[in-house]
mmCIF file of C-alpha atoms in Angstrom:
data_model
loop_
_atom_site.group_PDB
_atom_site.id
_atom_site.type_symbol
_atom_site.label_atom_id
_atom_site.label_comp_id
_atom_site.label_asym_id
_atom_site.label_seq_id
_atom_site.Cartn_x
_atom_site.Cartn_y
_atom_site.Cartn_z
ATOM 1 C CA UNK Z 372 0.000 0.000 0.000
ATOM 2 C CA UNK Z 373 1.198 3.316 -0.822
ATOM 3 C CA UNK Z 374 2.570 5.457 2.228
ATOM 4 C CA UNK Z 375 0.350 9.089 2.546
ATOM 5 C CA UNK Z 376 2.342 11.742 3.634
ATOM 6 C CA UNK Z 377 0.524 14.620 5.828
ATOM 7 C CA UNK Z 378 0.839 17.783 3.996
ATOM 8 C CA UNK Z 379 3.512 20.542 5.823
ATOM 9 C CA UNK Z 380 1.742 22.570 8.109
ATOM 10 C CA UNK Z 381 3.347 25.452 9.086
ATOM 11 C CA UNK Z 382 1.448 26.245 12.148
ATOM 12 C CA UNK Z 383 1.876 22.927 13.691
ATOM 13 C CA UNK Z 384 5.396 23.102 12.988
ATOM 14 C CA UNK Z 385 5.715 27.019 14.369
ATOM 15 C CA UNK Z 386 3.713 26.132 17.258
ATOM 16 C CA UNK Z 387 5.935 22.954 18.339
ATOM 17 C CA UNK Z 388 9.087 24.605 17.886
ATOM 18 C CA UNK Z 389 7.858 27.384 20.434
ATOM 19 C CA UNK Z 390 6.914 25.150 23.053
ATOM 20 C CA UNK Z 391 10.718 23.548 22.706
ATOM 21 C CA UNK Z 392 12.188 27.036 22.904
ATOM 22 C CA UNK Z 393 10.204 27.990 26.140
ATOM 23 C CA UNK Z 394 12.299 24.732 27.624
ATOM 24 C CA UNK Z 395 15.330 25.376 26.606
ATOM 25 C CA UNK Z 396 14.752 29.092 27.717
ATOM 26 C CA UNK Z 397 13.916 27.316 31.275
ATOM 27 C CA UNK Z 398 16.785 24.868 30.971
ATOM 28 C CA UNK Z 399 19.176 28.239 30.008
ATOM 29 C CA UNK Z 400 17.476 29.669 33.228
ATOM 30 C CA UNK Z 401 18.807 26.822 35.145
ATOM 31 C CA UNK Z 402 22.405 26.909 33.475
ATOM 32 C CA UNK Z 403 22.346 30.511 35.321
ATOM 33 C CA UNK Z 404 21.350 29.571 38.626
ATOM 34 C CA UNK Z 405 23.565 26.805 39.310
ATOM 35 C CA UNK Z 406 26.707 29.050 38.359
ATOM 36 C CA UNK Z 407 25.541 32.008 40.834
ATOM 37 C CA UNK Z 408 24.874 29.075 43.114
ATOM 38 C CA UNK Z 409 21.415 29.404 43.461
ATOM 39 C CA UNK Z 410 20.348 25.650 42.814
ATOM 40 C CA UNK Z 411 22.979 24.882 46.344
ATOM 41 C CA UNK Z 412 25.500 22.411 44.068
ATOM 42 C CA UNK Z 413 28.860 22.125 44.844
ATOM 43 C CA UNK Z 414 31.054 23.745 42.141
ATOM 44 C CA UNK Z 415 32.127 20.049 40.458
ATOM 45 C CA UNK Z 416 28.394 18.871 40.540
ATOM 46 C CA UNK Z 417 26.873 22.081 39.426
ATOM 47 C CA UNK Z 418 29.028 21.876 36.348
ATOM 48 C CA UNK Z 419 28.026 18.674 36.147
ATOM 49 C CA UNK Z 420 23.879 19.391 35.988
ATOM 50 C CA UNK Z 421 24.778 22.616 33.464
ATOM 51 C CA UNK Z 422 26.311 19.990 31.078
ATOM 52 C CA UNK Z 423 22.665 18.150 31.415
ATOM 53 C CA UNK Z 424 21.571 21.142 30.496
ATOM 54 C CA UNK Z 425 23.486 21.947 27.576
ATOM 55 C CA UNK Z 426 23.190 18.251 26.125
ATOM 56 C CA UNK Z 427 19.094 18.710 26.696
ATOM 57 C CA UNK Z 428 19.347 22.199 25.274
ATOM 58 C CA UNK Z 429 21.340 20.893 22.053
ATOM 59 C CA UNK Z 430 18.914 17.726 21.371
ATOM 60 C CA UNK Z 431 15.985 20.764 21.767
ATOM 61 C CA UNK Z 432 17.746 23.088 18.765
ATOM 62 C CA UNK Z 433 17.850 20.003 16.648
ATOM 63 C CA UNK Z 434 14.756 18.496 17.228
ATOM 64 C CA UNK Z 435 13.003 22.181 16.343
ATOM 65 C CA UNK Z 436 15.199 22.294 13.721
ATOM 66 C CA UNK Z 437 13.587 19.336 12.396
ATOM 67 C CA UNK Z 438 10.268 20.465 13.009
ATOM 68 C CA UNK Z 439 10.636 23.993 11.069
ATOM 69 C CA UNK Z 440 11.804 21.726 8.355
ATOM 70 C CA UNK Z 441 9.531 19.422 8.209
ATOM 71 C CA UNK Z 442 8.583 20.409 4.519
ATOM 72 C CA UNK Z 443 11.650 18.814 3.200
ATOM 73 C CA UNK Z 444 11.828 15.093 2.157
ATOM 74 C CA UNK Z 445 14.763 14.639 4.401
ATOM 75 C CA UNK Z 446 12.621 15.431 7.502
ATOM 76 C CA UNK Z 447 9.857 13.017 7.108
ATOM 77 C CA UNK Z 448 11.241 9.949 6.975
ATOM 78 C CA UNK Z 449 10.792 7.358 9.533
ATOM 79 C CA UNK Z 450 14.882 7.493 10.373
ATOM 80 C CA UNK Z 451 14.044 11.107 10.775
ATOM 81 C CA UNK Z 452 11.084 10.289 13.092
ATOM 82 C CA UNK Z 453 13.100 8.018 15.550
ATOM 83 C CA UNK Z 454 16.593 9.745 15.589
ATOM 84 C CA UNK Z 455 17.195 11.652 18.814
ATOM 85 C CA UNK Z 456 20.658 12.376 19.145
ATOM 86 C CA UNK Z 457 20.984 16.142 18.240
ATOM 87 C CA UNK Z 458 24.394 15.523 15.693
ATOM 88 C CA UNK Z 459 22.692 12.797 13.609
ATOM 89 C CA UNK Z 460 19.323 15.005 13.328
ATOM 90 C CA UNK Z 461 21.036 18.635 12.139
ATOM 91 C CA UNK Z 462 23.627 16.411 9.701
ATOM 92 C CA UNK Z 463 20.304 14.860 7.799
ATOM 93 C CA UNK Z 464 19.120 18.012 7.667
ATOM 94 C CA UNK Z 465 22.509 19.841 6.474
ATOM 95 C CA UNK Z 466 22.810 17.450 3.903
ATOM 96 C CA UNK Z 467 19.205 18.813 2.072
ATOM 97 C CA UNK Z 468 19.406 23.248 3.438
ATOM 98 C CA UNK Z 469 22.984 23.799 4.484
ATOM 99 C CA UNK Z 470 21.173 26.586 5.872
ATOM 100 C CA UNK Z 471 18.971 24.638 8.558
ATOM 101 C CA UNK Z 472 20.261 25.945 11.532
ATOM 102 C CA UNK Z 473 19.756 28.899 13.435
ATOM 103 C CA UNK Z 474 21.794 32.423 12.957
ATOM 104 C CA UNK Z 475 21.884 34.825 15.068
ATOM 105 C CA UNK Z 476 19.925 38.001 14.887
ATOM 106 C CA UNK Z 477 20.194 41.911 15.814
ATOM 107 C CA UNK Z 478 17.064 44.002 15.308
ATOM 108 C CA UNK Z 479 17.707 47.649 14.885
ATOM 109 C CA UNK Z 480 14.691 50.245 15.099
ATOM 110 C CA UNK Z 481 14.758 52.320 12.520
ATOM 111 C CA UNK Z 482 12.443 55.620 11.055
ATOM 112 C CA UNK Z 483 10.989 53.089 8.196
ATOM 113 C CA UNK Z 484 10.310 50.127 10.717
ATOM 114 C CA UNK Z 485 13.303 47.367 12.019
ATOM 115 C CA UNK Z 486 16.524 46.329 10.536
ATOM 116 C CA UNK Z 487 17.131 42.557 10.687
ATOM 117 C CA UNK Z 488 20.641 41.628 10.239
ATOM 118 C CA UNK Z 489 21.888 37.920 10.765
ATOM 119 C CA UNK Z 490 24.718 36.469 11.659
ATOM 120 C CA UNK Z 491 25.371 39.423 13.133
ATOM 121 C CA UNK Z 492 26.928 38.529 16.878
ATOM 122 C CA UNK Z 493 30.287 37.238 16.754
ATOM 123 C CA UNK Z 494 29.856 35.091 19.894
ATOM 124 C CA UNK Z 495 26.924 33.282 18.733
ATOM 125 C CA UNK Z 496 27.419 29.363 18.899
ATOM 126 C CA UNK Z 497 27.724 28.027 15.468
ATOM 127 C CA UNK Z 498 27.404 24.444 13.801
ATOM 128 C CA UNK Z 499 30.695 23.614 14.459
ATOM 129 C CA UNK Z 500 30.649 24.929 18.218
ATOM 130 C CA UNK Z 501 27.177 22.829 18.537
ATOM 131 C CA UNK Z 502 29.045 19.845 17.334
ATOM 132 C CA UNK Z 503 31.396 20.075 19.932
ATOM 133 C CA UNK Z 504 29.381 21.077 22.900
ATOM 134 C CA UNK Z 505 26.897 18.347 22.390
ATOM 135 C CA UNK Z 506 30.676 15.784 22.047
ATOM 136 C CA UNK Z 507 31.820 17.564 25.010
ATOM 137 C CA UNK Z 508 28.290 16.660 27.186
ATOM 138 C CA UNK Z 509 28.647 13.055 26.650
ATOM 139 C CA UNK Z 510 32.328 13.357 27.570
ATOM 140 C CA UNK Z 511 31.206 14.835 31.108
ATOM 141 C CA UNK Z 512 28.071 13.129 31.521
ATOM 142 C CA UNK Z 513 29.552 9.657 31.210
ATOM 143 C CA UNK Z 514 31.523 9.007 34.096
ATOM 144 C CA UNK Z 515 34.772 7.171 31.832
ATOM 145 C CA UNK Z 516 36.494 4.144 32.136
ATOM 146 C CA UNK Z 517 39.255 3.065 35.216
ATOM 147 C CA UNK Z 518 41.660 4.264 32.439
ATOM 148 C CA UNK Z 519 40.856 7.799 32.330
ATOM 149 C CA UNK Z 520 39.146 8.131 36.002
ATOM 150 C CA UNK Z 521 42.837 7.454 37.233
ATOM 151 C CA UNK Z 522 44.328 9.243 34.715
ATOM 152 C CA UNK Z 523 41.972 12.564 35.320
ATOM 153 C CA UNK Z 524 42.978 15.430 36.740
ATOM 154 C CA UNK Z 525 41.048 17.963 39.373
ATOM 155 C CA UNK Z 526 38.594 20.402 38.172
ATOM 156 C CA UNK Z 527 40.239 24.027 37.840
ATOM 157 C CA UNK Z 528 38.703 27.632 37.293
ATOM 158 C CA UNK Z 529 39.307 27.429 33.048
ATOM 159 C CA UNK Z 530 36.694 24.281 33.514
ATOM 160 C CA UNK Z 531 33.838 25.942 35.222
ATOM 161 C CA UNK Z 532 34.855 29.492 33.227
ATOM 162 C CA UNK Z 533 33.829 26.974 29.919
ATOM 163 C CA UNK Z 534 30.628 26.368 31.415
ATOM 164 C CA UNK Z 535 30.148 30.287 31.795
ATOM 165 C CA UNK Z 536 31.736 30.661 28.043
ATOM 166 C CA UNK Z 537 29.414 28.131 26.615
ATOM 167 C CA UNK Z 538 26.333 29.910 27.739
ATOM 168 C CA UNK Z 539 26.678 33.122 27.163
ATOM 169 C CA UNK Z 540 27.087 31.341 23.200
ATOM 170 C CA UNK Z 541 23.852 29.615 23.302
ATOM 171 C CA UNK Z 542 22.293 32.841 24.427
ATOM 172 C CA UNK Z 543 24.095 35.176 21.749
ATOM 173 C CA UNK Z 544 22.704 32.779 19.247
ATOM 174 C CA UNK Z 545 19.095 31.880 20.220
ATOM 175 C CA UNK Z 546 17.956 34.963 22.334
ATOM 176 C CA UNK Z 547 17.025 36.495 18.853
ATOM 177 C CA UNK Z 548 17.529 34.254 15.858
ATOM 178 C CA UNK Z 549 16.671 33.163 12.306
ATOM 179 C CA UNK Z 550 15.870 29.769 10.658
ATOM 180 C CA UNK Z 551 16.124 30.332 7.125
ATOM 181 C CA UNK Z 552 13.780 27.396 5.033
ATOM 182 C CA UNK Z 553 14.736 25.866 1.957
ATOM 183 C CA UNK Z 554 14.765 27.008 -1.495
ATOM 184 C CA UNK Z 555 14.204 30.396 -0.774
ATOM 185 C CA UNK Z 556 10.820 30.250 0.359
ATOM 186 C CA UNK Z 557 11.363 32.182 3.130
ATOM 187 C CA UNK Z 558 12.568 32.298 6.341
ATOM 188 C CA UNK Z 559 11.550 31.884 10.593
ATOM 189 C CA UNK Z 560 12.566 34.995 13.110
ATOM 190 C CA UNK Z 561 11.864 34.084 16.571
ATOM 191 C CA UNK Z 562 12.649 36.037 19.666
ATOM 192 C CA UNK Z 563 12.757 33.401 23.097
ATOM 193 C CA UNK Z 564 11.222 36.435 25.461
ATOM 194 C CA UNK Z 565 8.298 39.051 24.399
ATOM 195 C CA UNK Z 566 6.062 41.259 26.322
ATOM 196 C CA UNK Z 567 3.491 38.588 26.788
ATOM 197 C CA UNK Z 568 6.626 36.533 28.664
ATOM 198 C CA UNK Z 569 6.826 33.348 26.369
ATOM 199 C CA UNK Z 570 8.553 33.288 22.529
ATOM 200 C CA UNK Z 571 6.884 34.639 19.561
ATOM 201 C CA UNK Z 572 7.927 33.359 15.496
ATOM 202 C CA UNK Z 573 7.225 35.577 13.064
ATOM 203 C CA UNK Z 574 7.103 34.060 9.237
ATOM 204 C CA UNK Z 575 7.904 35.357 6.545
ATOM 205 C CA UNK Z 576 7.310 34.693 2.644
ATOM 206 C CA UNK Z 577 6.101 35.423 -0.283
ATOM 207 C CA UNK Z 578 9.312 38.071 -0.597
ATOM 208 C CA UNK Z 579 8.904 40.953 -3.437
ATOM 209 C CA UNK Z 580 10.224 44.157 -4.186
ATOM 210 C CA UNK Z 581 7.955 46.127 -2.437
ATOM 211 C CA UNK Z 582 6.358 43.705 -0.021
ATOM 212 C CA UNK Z 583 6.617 40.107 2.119
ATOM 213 C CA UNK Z 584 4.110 38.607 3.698
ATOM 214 C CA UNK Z 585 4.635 38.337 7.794
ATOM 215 C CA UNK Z 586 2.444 35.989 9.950
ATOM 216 C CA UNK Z 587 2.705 35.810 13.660
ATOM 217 C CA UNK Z 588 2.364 32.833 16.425
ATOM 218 C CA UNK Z 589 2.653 33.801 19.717
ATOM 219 C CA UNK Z 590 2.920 30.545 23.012
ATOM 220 C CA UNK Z 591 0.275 31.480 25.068
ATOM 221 C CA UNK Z 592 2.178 30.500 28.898
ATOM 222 C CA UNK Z 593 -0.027 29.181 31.683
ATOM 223 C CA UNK Z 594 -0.087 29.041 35.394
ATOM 224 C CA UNK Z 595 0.646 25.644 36.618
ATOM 225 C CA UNK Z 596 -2.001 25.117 39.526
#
């Protein structure tokens, strides 16, 4: 029997990838608090828990990633479907938009309206740097081998200043960002915090000389009781 595939709907997809971004803004939250010492960790364990955080936070860009991009053929197969780690999922993707993951963005007011310029903040994490912070969590997070445990040496102050350099990247690039969508047909600007307290994506398309076509999706936050 043939195989029907559900039609891309943008909404859906919009709508999902703003409920993962109001985690990872909690789980960036978190990252905070255990390096002012809020959460009461020990220096060697709260490093520890921001790693969890930054391996959750990585497997969160990738799997919205895959959501935004859900129009592409790449996206919707079943390998797709059951992949979780965050590597395997942006690579598929690369390998169809090797524009599929986020850029940074600054937003300028200006007399006319806003200036949107990408890839505009040098400190933003990039594919590469995602690569190697998501290797780098499964380095900490697994505890090693009697090899390396007796061959390991004691936490210093360059260790927890990575954890502190790492998240100030993850902020610089997702605080404000852009996921451009294949083929030109436009492209997703989503900013984590707006006045209403969750993140907001604004789409656009339908680009011309003298006008684009903008919708806006807004995650509506509720009190937990």
């Amino acid at each position: 029997m043939p195989v029907t595939i559900e039609p891309f709907a943008e909404e859906t997809a919009v709508r999902g990838y703003l409920r993962l971004m109001h985690e990872l803004t909690i789980r960036v939250d978190l990252v905070a608090r255990a390096c002012t010492g809020e959460l009461n960790l020990s220096p060697p364990y709260a490093r520890e828990y921001c790693y969890l955080q930054f391996r959750r936070i990585c497997e969160l860009v990738a799997l919205g990633c895959l959501q935004l991009h859900g129009d592409l053929p790449a996206a919707r197969t079943s390998a797709a479907k059951k992949e979780w780690n965050a590597e395997r999922i942006m690579k598929l993707l690369q390998r169809s938009h090797q524009h599929s993951f986020p850029q940074s963005l600054t937003r300028t007011r200006t007399t006319g309206g806003w200036h949107l310029e990408a890839n505009s903040k040098p400190n933003a994490l990039t594919f590469n740097e995602f690569k190697t912070l998501y290797n780098k969590c499964g380095e900490i997070l697994h505890r090693g081998t009697i090899r390396t445990i007796e061959a390991e040496e004691p936490i210093a102050k360059p260790d927890y200043d990575e954890v502190i350099h790492w998240s100030h990247k993850v902020v610089d690039l997702l605080n404000e960002h852009v996921v451009a969508r294949a083929n030109g047909k436009g492209l997703y600007h989503i900013s984590l915090k707006t006045e209403s307290g969750g993140p907001a994506c604004s789409v656009f398309s339908g680009f011309s000389e003298s006008a684009v076509n903008v919708a806006t999706y807004n995650l509506e936050l509720r009190e937990a009781r």
